[in-house]
PDB file of C-alpha atoms in Angstrom:
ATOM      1  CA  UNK A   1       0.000   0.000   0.000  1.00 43.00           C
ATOM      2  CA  UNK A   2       2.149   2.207   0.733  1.00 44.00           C
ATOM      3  CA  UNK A   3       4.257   4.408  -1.918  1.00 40.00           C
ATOM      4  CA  UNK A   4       8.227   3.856  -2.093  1.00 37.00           C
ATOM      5  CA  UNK A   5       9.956   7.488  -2.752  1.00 42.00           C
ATOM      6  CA  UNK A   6      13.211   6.851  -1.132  1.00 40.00           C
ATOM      7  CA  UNK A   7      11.771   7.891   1.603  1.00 48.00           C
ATOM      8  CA  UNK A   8      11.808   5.673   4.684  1.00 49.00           C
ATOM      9  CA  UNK A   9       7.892   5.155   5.345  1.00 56.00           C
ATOM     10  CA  UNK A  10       6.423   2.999   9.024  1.00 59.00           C
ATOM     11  CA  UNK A  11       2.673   1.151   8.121  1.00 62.00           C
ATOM     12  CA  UNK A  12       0.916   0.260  10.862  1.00 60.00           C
ATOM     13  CA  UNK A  13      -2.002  -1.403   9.012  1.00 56.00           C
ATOM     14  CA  UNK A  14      -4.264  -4.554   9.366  1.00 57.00           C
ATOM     15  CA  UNK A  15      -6.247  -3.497  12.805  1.00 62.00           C
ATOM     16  CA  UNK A  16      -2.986  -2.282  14.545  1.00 81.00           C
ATOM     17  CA  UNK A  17      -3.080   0.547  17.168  1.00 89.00           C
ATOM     18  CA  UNK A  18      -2.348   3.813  16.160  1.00 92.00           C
ATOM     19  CA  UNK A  19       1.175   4.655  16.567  1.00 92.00           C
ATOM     20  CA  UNK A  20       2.195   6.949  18.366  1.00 92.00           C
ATOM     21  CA  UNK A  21       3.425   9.633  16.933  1.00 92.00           C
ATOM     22  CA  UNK A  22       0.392  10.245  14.721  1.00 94.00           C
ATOM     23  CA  UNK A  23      -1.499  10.182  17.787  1.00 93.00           C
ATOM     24  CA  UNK A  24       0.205  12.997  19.073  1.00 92.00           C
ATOM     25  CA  UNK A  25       0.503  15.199  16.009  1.00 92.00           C
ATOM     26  CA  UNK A  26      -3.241  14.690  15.809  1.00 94.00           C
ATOM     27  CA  UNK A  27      -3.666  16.123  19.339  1.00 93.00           C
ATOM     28  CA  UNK A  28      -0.821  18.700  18.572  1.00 91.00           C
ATOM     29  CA  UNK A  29      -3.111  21.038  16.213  1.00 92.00           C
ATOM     30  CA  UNK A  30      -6.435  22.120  15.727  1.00 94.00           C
ATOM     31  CA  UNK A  31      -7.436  22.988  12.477  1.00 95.00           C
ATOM     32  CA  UNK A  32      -7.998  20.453   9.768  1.00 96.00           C
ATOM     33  CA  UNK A  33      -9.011  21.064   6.184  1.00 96.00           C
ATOM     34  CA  UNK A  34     -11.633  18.624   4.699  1.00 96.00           C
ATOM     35  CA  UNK A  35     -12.428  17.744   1.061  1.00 96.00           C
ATOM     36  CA  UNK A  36     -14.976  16.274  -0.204  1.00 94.00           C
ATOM     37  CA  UNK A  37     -17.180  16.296  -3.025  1.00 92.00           C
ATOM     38  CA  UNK A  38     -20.307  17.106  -4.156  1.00 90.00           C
ATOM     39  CA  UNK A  39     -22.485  17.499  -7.581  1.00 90.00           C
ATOM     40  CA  UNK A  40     -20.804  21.165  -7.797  1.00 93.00           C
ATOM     41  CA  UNK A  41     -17.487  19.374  -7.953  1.00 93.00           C
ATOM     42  CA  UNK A  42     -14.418  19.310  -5.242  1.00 95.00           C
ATOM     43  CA  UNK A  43     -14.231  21.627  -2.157  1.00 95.00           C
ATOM     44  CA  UNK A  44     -12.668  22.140   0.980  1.00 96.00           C
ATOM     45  CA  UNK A  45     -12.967  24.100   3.634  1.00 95.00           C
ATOM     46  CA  UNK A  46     -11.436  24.709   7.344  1.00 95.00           C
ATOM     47  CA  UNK A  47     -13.143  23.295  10.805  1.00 96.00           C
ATOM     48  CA  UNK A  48     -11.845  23.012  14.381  1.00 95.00           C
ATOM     49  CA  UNK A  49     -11.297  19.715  15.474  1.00 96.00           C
ATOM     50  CA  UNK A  50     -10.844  17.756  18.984  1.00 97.00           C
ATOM     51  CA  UNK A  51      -8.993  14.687  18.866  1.00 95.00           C
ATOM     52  CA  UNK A  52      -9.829  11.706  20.737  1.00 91.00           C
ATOM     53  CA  UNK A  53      -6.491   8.964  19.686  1.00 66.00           C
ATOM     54  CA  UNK A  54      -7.049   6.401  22.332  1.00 66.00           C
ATOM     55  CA  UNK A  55      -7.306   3.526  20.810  1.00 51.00           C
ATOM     56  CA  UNK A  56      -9.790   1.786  22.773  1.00 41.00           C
ATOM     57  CA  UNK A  57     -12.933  -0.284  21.758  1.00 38.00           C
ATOM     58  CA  UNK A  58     -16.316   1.860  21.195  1.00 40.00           C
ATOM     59  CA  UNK A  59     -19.531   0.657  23.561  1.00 33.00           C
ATOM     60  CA  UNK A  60     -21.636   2.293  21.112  1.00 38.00           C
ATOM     61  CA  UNK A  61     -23.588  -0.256  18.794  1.00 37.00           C
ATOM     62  CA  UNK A  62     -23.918   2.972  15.999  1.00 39.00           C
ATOM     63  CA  UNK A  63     -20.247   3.778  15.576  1.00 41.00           C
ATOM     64  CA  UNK A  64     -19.361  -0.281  15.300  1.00 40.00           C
ATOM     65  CA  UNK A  65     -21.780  -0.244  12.970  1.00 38.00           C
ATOM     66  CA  UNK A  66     -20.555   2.564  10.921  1.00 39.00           C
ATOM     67  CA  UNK A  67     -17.318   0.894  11.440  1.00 40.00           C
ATOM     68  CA  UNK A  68     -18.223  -2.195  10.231  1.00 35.00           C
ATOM     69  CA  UNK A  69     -19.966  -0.993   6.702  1.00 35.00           C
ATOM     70  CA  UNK A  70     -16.892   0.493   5.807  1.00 36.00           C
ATOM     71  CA  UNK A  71     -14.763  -2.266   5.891  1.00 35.00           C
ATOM     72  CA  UNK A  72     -12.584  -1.566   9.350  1.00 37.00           C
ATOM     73  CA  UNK A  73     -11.776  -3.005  12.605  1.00 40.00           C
ATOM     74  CA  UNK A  74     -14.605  -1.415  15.135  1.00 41.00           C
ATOM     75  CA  UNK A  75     -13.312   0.976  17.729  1.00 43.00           C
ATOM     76  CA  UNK A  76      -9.555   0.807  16.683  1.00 66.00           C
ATOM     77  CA  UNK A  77      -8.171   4.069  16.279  1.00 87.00           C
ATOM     78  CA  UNK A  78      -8.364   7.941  16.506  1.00 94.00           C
ATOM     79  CA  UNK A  79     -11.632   9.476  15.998  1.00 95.00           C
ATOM     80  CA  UNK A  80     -11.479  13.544  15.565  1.00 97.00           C
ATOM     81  CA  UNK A  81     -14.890  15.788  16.248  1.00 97.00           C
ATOM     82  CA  UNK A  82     -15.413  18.933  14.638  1.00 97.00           C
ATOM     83  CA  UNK A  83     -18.739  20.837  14.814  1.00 96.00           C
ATOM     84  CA  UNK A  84     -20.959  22.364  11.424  1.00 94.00           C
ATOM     85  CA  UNK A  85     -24.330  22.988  10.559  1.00 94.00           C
ATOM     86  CA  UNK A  86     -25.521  20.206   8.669  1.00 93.00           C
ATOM     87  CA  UNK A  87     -26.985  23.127   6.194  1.00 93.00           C
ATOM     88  CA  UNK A  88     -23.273  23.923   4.992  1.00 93.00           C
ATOM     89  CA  UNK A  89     -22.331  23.078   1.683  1.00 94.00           C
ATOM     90  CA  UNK A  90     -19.759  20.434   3.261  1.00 94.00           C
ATOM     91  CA  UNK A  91     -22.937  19.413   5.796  1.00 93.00           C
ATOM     92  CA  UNK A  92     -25.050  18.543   2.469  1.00 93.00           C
ATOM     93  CA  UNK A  93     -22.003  16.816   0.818  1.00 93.00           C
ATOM     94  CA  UNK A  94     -21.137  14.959   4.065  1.00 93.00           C
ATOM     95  CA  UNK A  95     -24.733  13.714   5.343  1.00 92.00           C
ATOM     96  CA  UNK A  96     -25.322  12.744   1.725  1.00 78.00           C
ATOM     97  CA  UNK A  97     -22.425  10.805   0.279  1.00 63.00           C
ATOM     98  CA  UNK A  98     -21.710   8.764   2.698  1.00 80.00           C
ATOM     99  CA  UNK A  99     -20.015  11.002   4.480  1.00 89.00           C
ATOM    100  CA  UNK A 100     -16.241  10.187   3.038  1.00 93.00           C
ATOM    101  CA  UNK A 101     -13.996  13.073   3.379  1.00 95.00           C
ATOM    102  CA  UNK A 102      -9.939  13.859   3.416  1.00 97.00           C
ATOM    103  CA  UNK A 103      -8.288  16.254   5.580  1.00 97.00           C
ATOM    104  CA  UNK A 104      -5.173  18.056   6.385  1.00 95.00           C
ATOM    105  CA  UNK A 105      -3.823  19.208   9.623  1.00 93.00           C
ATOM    106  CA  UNK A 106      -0.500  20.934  10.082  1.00 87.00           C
ATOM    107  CA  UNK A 107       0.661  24.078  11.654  1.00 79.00           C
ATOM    108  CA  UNK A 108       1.175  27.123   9.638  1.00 77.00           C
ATOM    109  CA  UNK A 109       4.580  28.672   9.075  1.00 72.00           C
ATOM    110  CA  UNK A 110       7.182  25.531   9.002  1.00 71.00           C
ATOM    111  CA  UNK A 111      10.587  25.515   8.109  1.00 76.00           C
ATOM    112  CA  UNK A 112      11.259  22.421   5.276  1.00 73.00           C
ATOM    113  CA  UNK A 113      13.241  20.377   7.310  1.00 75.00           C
ATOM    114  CA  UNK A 114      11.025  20.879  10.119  1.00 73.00           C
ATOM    115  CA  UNK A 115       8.065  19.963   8.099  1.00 78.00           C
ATOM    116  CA  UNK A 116       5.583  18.236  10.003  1.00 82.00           C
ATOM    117  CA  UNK A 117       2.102  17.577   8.992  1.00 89.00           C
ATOM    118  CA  UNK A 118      -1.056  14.957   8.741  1.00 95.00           C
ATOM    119  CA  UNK A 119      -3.131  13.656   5.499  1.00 95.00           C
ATOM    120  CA  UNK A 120      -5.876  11.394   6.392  1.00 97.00           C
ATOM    121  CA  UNK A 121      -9.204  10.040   4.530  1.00 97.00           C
ATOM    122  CA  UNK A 122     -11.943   8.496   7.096  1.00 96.00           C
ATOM    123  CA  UNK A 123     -16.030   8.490   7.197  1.00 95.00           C
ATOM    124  CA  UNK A 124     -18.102  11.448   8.630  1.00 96.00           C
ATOM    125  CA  UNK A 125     -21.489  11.593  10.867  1.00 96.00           C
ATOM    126  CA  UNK A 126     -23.258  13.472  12.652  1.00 96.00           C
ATOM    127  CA  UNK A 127     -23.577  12.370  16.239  1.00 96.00           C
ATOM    128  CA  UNK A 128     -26.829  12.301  18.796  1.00 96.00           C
ATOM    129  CA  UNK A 129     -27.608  11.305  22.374  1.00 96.00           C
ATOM    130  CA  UNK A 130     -24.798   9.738  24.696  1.00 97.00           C
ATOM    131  CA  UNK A 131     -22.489   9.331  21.619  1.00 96.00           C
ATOM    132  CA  UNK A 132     -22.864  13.299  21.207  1.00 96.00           C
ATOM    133  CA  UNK A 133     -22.640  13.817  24.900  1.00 95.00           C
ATOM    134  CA  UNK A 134     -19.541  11.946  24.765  1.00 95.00           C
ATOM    135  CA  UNK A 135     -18.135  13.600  21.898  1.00 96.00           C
ATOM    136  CA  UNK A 136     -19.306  17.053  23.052  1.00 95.00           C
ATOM    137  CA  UNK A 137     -17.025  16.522  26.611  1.00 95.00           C
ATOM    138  CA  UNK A 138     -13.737  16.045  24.228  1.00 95.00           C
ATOM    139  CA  UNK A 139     -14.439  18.656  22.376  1.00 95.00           C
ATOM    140  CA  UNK A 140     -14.921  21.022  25.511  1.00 94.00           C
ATOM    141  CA  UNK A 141     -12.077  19.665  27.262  1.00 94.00           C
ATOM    142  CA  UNK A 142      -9.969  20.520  23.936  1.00 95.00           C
ATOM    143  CA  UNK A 143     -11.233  24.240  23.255  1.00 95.00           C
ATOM    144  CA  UNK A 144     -12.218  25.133  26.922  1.00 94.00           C
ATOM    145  CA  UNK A 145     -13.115  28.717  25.590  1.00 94.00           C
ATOM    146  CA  UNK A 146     -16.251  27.586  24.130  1.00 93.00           C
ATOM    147  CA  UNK A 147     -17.244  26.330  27.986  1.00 91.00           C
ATOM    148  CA  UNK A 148     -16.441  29.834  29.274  1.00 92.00           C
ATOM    149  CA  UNK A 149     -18.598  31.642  27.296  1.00 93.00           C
ATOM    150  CA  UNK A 150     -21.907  31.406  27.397  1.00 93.00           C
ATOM    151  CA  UNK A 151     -23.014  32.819  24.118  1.00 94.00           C
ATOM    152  CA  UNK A 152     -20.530  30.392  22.035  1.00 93.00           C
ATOM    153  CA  UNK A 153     -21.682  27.551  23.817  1.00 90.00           C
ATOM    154  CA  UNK A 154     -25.144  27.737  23.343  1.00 90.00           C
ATOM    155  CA  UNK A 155     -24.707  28.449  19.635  1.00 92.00           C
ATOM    156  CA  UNK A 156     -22.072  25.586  19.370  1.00 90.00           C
ATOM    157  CA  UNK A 157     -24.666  23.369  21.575  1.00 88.00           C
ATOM    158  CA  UNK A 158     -27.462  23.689  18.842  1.00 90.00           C
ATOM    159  CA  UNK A 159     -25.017  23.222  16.206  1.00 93.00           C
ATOM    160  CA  UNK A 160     -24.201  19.280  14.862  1.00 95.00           C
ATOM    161  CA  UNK A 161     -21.351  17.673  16.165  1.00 96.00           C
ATOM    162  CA  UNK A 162     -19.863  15.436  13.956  1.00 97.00           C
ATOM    163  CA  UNK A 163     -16.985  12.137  14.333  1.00 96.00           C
ATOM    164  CA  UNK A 164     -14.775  11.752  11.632  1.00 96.00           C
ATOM    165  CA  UNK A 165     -13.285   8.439  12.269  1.00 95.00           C
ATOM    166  CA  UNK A 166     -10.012   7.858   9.940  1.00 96.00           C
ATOM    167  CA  UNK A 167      -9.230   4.620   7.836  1.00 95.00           C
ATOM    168  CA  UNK A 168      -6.047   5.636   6.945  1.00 96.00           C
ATOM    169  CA  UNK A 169      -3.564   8.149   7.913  1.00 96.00           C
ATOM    170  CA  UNK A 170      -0.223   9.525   7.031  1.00 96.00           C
ATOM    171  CA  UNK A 171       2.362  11.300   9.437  1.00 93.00           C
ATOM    172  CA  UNK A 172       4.637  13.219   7.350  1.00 90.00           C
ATOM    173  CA  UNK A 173       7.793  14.382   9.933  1.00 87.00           C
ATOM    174  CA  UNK A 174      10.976  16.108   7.615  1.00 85.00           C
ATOM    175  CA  UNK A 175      12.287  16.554  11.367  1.00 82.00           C
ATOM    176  CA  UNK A 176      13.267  12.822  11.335  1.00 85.00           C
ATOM    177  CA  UNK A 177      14.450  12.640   7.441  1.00 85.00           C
ATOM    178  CA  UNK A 178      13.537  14.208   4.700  1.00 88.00           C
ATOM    179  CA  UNK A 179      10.149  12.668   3.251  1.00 84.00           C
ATOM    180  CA  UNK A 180       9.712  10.379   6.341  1.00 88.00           C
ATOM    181  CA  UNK A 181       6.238   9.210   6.656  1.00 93.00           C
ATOM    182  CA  UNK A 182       4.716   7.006   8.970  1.00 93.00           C
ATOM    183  CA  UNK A 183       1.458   5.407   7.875  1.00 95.00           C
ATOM    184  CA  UNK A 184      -1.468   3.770   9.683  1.00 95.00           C
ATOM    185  CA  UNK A 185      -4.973   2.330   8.506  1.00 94.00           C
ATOM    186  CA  UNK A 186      -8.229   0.979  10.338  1.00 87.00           C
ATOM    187  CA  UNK A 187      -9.043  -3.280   9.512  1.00 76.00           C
TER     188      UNK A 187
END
């Protein structure tokens, strides 16, 4: 599966836990871009995320489910939240095609040989009841702000959380080589 550059490249794959070092470089930044498309074509566009990387078996009958219909191991892995209105153009695309989406995450303003950064593809849902509630405490616990103000919180509150849970991921880290990737994948 994975691509030979030259470049030394780690797979975790087949069910394995998470290594690691994409586990923190999830938790490490906040911003992910998803794409995704729709009958307009391609897009992307920017959401806050809160990262959840244990990789620990889910309780929750949906999410093994969800799991299951696409093909992975249930529970293993990171799962990332982000919250948008399900009226958004990536809402529609999401809730509609299955809700299969790409991202990015990586801080802004790196050296090259410092280059660190994340590409992953996974599913997308929206969440409800104790699954939301559960959700909805990692994201709090990961942007406090929103529990200090009241105002944000509300609107955030009435606004759909969503799980993105990844099937694959890549850590890209120039820090430790140039081109050095470490990969990982769900099943």
């Amino acid at each position: 599966m994975a691509e030979k550059t030259g470049a030394e490249i780690t797979n975790g794959t087949g069910g394995s836990a998470c290594p690691e070092a994409i586990r923190r470089a999830l938790g490490a930044h906040t911003t992910m871009t998803l794409a995704y498309a729709d009958e307009d074509g391609p897009q992307a566009c920017a959401v806050l995320y809160a990262a959840d990387a244990a990789d620990t078996a889910d309780t929750a009958g949906a999410a093994d489910a969800a799991d299951t219909a696409g093909g992975g191991a249930a529970g293993a892995g990171p799962v990332l939240y982000f919250v948008t209105a399900t009226g958004t153009r990536h809402g529609r695309a999401l809730a509609g095609s299955g809700g299969r989406a790409a991202f990015t995450a990586q801080q802004d303003g790196q050296e090259w040989s410092g280059l660190t950064g994340l590409q992953g593809r996974g599913r997308c849902r929206v969440l409800a009841g104790a699954e939301r509630a559960a959700g909805w405490q990692v994201y709090l616990a990961r942007f406090p702000f929103v529990a200090g103000s009241e105002r944000l919180r509300g609107a955030l509150e009435r606004t759909s959380l969503w799980e993105l849970r990844p099937d694959w991921l890549r850590l890209i880290d120039n820090g430790r080589g140039f081109g050095h990737k470490e990969e990982w994948s769900r099943g």
